[in-house]
CSV table of C-alpha atoms and ligand atoms in Angstrom, one decimal:
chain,number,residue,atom,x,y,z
I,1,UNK,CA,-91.9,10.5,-80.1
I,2,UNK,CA,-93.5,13.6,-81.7
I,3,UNK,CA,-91.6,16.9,-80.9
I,4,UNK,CA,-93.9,18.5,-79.0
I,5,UNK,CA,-94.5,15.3,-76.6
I,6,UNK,CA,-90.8,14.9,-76.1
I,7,UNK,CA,-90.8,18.7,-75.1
I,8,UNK,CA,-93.6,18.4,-72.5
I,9,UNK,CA,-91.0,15.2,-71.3
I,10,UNK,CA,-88.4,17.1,-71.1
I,11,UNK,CA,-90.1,20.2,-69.1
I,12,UNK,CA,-92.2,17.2,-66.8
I,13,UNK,CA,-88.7,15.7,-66.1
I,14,UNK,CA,-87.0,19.3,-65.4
I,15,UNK,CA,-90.3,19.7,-63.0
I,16,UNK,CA,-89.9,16.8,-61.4
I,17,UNK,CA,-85.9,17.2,-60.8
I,18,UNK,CA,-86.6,21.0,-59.3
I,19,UNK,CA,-90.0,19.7,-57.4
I,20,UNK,CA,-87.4,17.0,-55.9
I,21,UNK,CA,-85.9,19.8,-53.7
I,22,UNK,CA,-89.5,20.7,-52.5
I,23,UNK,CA,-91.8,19.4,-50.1
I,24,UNK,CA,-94.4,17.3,-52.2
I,25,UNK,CA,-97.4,15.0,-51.6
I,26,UNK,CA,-94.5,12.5,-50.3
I,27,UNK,CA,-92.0,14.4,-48.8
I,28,UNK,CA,-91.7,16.9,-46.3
I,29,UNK,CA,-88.4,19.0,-46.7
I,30,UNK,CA,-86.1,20.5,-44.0
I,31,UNK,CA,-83.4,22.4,-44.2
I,32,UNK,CA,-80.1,22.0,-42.2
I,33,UNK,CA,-77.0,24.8,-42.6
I,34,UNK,CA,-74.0,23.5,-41.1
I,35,UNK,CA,-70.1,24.8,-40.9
I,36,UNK,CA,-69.3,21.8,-43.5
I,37,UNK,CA,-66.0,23.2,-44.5
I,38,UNK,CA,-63.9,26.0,-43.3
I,39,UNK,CA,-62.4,27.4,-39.4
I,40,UNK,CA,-64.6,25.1,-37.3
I,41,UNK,CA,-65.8,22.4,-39.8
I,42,UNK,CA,-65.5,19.3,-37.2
I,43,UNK,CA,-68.5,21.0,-35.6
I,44,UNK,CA,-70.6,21.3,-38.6
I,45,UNK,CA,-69.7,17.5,-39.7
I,46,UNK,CA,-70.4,15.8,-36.7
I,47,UNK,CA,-73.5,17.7,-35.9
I,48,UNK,CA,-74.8,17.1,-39.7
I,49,UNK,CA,-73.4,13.4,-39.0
I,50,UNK,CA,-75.8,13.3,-36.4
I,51,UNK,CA,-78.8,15.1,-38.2
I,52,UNK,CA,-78.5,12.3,-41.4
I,53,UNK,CA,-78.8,9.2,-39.0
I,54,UNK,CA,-81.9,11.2,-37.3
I,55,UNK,CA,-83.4,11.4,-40.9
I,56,UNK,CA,-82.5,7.9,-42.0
I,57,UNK,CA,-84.0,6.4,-38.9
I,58,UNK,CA,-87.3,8.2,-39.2
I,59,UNK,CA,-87.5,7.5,-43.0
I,60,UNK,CA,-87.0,3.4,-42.2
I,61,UNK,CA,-89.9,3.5,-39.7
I,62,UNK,CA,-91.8,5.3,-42.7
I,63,UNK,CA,-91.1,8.9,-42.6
I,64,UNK,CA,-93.1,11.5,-40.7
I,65,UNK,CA,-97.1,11.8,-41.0
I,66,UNK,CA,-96.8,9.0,-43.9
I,67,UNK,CA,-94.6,10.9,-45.5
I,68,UNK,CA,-90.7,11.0,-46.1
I,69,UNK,CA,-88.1,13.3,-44.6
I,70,UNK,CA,-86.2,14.7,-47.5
I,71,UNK,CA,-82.7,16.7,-45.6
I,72,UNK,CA,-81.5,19.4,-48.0
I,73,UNK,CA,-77.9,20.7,-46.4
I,74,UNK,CA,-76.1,23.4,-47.0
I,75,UNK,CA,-72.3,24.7,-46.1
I,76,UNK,CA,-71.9,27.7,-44.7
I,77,UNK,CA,-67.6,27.1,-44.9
I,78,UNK,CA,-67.7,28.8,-41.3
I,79,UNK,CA,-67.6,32.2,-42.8
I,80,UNK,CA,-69.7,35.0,-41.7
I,81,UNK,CA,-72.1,36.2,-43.7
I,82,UNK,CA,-72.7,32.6,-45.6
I,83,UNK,CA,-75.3,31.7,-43.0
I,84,UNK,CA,-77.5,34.3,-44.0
I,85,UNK,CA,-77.3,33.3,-47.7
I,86,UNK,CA,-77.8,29.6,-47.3
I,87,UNK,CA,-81.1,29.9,-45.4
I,88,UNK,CA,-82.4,32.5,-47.4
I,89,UNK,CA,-81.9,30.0,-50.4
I,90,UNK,CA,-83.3,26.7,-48.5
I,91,UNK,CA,-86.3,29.3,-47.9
I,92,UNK,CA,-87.0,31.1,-50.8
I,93,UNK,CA,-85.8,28.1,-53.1
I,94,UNK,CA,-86.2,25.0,-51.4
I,95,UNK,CA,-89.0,26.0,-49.4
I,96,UNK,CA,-88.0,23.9,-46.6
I,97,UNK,CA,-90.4,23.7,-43.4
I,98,UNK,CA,-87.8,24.1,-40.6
I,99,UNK,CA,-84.6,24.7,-40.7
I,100,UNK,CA,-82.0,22.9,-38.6
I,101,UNK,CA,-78.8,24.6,-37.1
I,102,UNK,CA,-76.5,26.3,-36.2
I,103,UNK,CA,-73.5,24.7,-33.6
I,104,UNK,CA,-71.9,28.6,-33.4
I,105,UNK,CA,-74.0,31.4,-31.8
I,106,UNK,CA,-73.2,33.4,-34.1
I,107,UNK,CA,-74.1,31.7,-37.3
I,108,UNK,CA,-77.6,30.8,-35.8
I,109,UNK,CA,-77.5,34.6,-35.0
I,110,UNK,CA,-77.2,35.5,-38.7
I,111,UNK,CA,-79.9,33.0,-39.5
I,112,UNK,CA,-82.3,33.3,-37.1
I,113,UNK,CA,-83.9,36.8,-38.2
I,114,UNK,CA,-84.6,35.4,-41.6
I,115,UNK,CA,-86.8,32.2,-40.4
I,116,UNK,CA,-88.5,34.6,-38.1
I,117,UNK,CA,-89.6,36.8,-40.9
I,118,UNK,CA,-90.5,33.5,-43.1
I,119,UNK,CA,-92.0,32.0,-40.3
I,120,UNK,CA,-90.2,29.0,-40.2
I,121,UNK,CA,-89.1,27.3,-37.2
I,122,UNK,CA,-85.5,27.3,-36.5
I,123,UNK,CA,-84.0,24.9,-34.2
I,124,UNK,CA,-80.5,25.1,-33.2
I,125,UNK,CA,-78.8,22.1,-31.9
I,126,UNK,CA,-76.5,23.0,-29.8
I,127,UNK,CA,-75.9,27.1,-29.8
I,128,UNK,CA,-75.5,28.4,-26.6
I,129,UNK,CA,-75.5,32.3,-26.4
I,130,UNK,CA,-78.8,33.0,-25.0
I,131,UNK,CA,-79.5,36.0,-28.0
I,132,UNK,CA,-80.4,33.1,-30.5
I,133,UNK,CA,-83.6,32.6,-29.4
I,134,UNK,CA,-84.5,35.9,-28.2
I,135,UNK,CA,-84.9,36.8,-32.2
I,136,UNK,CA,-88.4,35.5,-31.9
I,137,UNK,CA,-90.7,33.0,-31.1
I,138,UNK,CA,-89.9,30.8,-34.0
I,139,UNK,CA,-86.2,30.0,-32.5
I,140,UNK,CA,-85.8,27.1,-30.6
I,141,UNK,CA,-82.8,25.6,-28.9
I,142,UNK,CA,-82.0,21.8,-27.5
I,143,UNK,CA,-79.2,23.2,-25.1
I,144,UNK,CA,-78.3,24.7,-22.2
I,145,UNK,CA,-77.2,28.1,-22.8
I,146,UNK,CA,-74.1,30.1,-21.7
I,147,UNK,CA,-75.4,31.7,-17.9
I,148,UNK,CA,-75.7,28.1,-17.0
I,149,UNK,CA,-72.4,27.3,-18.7
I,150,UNK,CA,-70.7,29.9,-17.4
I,151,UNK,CA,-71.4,29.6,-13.9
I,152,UNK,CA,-70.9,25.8,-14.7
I,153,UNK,CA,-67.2,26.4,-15.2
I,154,UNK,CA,-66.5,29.2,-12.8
I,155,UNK,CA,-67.6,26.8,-9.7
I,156,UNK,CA,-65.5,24.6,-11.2
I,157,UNK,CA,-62.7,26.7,-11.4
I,158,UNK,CA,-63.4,28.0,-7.9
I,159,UNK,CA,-64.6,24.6,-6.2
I,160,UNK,CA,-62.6,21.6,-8.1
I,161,UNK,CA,-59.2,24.0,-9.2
I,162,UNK,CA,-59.4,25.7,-6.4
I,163,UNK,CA,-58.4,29.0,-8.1
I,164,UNK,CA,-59.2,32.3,-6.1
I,165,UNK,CA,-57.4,34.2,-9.5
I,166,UNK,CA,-58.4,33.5,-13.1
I,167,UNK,CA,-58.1,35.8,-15.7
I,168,UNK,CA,-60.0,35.2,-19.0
I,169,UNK,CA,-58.8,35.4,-23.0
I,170,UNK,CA,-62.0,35.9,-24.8
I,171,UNK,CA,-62.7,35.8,-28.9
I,172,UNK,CA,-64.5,39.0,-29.5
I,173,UNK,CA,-65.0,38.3,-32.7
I,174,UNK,CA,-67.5,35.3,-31.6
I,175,UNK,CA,-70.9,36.1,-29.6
I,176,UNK,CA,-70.2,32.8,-28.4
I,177,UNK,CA,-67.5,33.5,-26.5
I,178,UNK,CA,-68.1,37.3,-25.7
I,179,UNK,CA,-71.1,35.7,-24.1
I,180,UNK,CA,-69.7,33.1,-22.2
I,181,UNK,CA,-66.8,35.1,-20.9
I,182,UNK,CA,-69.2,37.8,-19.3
I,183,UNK,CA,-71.1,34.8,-17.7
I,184,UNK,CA,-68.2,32.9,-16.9
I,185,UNK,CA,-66.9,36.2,-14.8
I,186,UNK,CA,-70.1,37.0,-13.4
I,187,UNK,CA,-70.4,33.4,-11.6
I,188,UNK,CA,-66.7,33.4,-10.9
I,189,UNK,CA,-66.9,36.8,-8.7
I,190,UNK,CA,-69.7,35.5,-7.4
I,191,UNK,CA,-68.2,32.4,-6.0
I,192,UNK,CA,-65.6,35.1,-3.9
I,193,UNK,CA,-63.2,34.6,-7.0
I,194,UNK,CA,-61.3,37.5,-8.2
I,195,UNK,CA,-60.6,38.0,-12.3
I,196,UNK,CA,-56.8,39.5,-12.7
I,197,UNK,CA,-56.6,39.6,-16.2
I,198,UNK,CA,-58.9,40.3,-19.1
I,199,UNK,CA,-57.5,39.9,-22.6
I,200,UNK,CA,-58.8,39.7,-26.3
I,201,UNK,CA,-57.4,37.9,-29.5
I,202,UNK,CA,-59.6,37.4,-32.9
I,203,UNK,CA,-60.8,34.3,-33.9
I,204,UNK,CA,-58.1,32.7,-36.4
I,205,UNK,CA,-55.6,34.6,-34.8
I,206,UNK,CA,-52.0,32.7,-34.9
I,207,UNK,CA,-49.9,34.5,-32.1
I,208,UNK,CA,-51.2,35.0,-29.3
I,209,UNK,CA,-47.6,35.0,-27.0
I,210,UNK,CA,-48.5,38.9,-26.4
I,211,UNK,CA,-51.7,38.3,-24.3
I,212,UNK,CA,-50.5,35.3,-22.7
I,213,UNK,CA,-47.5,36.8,-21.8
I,214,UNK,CA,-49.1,39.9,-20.3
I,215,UNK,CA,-51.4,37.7,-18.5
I,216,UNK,CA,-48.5,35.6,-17.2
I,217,UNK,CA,-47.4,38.7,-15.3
I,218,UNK,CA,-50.7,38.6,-13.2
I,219,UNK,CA,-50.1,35.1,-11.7
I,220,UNK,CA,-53.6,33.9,-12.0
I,221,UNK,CA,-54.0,30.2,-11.0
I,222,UNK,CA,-55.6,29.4,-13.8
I,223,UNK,CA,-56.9,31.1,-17.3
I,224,UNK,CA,-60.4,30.9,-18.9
I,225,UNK,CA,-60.6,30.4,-22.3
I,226,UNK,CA,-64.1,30.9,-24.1
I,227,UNK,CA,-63.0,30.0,-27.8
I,228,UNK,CA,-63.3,27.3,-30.2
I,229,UNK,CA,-61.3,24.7,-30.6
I,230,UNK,CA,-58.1,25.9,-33.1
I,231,UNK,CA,-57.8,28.6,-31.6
I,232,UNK,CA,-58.0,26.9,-27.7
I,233,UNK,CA,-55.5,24.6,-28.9
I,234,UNK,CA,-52.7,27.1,-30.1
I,235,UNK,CA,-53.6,29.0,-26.9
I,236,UNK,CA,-52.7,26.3,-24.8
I,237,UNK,CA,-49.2,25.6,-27.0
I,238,UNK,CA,-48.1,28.8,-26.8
I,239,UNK,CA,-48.9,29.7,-23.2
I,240,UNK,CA,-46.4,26.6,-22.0
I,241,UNK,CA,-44.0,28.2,-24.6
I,242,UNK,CA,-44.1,31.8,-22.4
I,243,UNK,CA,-44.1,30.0,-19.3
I,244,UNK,CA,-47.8,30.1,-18.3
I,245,UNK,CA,-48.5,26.6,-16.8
I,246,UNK,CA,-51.3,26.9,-14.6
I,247,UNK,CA,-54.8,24.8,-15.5
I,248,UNK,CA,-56.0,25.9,-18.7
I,249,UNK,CA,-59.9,25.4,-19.4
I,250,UNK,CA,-62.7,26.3,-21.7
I,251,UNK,CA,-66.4,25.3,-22.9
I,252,UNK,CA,-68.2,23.2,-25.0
I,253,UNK,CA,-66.2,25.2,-28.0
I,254,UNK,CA,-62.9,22.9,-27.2
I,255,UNK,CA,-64.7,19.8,-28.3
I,256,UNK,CA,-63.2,18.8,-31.2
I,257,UNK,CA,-60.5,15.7,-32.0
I,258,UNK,CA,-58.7,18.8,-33.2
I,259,UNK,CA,-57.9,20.3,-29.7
I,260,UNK,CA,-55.9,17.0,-29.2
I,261,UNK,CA,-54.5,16.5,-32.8
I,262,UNK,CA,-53.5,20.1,-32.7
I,263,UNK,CA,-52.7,20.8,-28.9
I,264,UNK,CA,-50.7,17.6,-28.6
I,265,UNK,CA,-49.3,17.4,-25.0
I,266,UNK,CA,-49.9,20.8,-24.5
I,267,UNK,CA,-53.9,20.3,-24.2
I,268,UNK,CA,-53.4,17.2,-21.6
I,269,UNK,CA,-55.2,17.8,-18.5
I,270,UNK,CA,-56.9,20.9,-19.6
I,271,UNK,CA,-60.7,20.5,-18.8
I,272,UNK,CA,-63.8,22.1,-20.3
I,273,UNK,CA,-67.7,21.9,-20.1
I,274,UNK,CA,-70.1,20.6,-22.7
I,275,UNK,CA,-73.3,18.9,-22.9
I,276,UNK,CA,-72.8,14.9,-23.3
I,277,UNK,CA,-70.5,12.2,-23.2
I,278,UNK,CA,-70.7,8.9,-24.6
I,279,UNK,CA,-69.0,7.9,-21.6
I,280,UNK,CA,-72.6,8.8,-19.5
I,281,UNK,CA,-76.1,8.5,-20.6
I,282,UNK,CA,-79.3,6.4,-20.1
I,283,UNK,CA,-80.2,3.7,-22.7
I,284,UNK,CA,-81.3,5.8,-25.2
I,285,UNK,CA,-78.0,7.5,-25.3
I,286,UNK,CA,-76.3,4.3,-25.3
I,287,UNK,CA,-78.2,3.2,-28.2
I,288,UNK,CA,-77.3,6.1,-30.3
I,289,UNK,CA,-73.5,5.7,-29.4
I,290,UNK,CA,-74.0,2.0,-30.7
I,291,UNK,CA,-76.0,3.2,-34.3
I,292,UNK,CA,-73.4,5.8,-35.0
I,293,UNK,CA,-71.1,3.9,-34.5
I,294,UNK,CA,-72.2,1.7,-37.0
I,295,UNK,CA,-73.2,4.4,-39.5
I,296,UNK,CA,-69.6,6.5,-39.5
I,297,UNK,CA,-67.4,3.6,-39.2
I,298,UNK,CA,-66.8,2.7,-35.5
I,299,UNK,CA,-66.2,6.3,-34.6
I,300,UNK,CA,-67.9,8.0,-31.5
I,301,UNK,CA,-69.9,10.7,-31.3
I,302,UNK,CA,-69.6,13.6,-29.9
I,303,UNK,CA,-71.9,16.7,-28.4
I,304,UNK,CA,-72.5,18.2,-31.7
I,305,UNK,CA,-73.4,14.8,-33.1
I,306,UNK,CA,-75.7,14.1,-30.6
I,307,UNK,CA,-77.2,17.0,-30.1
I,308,UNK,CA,-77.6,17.4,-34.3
I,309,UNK,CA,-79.1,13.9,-34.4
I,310,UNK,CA,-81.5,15.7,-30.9
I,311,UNK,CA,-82.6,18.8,-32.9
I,312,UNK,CA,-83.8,16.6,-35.9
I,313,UNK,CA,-85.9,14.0,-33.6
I,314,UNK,CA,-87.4,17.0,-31.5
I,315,UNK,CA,-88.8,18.8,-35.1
I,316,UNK,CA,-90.1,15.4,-36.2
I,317,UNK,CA,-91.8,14.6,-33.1
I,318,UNK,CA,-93.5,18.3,-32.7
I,319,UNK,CA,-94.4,17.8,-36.7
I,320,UNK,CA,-96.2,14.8,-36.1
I,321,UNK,CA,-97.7,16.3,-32.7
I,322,UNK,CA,-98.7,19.5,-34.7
I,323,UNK,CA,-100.7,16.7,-37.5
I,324,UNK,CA,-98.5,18.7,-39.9
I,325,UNK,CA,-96.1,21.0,-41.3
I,326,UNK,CA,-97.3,24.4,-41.1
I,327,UNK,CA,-94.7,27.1,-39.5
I,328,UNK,CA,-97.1,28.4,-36.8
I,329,UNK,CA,-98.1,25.0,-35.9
I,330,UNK,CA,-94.8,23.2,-35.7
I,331,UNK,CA,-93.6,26.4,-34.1
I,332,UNK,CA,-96.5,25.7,-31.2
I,333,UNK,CA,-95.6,21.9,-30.9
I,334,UNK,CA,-92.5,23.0,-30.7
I,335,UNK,CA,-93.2,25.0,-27.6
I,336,UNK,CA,-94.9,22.3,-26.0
I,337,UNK,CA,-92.5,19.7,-26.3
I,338,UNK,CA,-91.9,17.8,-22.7
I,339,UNK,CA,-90.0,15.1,-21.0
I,340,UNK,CA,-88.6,14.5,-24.2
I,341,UNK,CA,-86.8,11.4,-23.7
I,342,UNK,CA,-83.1,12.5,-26.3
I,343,UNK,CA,-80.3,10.9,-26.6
I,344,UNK,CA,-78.3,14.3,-24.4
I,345,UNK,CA,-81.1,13.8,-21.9
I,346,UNK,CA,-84.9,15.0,-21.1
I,347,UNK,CA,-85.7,17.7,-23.2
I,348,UNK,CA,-88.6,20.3,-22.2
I,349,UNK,CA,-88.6,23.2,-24.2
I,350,UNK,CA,-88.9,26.3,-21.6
I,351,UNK,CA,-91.1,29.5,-21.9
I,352,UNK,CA,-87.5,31.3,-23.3
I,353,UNK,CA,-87.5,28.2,-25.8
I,354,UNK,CA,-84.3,26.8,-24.6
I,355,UNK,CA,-83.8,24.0,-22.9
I,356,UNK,CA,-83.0,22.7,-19.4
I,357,UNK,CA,-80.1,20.5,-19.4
I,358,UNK,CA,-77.1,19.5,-17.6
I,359,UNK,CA,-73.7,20.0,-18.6
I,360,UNK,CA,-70.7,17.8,-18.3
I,361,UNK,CA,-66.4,18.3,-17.8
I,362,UNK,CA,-64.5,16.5,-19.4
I,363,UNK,CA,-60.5,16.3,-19.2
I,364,UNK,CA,-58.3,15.9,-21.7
I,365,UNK,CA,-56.4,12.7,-20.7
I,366,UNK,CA,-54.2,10.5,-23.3
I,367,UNK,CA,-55.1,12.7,-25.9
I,368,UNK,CA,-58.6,11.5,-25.5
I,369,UNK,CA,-61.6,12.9,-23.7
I,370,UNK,CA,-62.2,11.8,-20.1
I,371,UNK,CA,-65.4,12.4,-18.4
I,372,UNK,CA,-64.8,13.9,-15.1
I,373,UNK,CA,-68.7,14.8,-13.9
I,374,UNK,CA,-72.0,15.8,-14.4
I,375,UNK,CA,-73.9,19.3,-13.2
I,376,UNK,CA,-77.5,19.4,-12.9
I,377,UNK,CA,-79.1,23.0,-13.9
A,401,LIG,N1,-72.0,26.4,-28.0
A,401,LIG,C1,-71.2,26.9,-29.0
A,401,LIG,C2,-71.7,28.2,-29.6
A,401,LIG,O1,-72.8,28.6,-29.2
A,401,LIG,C3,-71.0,25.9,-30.1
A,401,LIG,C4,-70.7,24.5,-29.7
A,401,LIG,C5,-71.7,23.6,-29.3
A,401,LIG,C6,-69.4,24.0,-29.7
A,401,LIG,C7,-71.4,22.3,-28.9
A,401,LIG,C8,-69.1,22.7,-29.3
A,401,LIG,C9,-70.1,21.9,-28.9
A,401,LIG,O2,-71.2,28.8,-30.4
């Protein structure tokens, strides 16, 4: 090989490594940006679990508009401010048609401004404060979101608990759960309850005996907790160490094998809302339970999983409706998508570009997750 034809090698194979990151004549390529690693890494693993056996199962049937789905993924490490930096680069870099993600509020927060200005769809999978998608009209949501949650769990906590006083711990460093405690309290005094006790703590916080002992002294029947699921879990350890044993319950934040590993006894019979259980479902659900299980070694999903493995279907079905892979265009299929039939139920994407779903409760029972009901929007 002559120099200069093993140069033009080198630079066509250098090409060809780079273009592999890019949508070309055979691949389309999405983004996804996912908590990997980091505070609350169980939620970005099992909704990225979820997102990879949407991708392989599209790609077996032969891909999207003849072509295949390449995923390019990127870990945020739960840290604020690394949300921001991974989208820009699956933009800017990767130039990935849609980006998929974010399980926290306020990581699809940090996001979601960017794919606006790019023009990129954004679909998150399962973030639930309803400012995600207010950002624009290229963010899209397959959840409920946190008004419906919140009045969710405070007829819960009024109708099932019978509780007339609750008092509420709330993250503020989380939109999440600033979000969800203002709904939460808005249904609750709304259902004739009455809130005693209002109280902050920091995400990654590690004693929280203070709060819990002040709101021990205002005898609520029962505190709210709108957080995620390490912190929910040394919350509920540390009020039984000061005393506090009255019903302790959250939202779709607790669901993690964490809460249990972590909380140990002292997370039994706690409850909190999310959006699925493996427990309840149609077929379709039922058939996802059995090809995870498959794919991750007999484990079982959960929300985040499903709702991941949702998020990547919907895009791929709005791409294919759109007759390809434009922003605008995806971004109006998008819009139109109806009677969805997902694996977390029907999914119609609604003029706010969230979506109508049911929640369910589930108890914590034998260090495993019971499902108790299911509440209809
Ligand atoms: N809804 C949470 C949020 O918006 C994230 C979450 C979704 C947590 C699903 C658990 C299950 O931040």
């Amino acid at each position: 090989m002559n120099r200069r034809l093993s140069i033009s090698v080198l630079f066509a194979a250098a090409l060809a490594f780079a273009g592999c990151d890019k949508t070309s004549s055979d691949q389309i390529a999405v983004g996804e940006f996912a908590s990997l690693t980091g505070k609350e890494a169980t939620f970005g693993q099992s909704s990225h679990e979820g997102t990879v056996l949407a991708v392989e199962e599209i790609n077996a049937g032969g891909g999207v508009l003849g072509k295949k789905i390449r995923l390019l993924t990127e870990d945020n490490q739960s840290k604020a401010g690394e949300s921001a930096n991974a989208v820009n680069k699956l933009i800017a870099k990767d130039a990935v048609v849609a980006v998929l993600g974010e399980v926290a509020s306020s990581r699809s927060l940090e996001a979601a401004p960017i794919c606006q200005g790019a023009g990129v769809p954004q679909i998150s999978p399962s973030s639930t404060n309803p400012k995600v998608t207010q950002t624009g009209d290229y963010i899209f949501r397959v959840c409920f979101i946190d008004p419906f949650q919140g009045t969710v769990m405070a007829n819960f906590a009024k109708k099932t608990l019978k509780a007339q006083k609750i008092a509420i711990f709330t993250d503020v460093k989380s939109d999440y759960s600033k979000g969800l405690a203002k709904f939460f309290k808005e249904g609750f005094l709304k259902a004739g309850g009455e809130v005693v006790a209002e109280l902050d703590y920091n995400g990654g916080d590690k004693d929280f005996k203070g709060q819990l002992t002040a709101i021990k002294s205002k005898a609520p029947e029962g505190v709210f907790v709108p957080g995620y699921y390490t912190d929910a879990a040394l919350i509920c350890i540390q009020a039984r160490e000061v005393g506090l044993t009255v019903p302790l319950f959250g939202g779709d934040g607790w669901e993690s094998e964490k809460l249990t590993e972590i909380g140990k006894e002292a997370v039994e019979g706690t409850y909190f809302s999310t959006h699925y259980s493996p427990e309840a479902g149609g077929p379709k659900a039922k058939a996802f339970v059995e090809a995870y299980k498959k794919r991750y070694s007999g484990k079982l999903p959960d929300a985040m999983a499903a709702l991941g493995y949702d998020s990547a279907m919907i895009l791929f079905d709005a791409m294919t409706r759109a007759g390809g892979t434009e922003g605008a265009k995806v971004r109006d299929a998008l819009a139109g998508t109806k009677e969805y039939d997902a694996v977390t139920g029907k999914i119609t994407i609604n003029q706010d570009r969230d979506a109508d779903k049911s929640a369910v409760i589930l108890q914590v029972k034998d260090g495993k997750f019971s499902y108790v009901e299911t509440i209809a929007p």
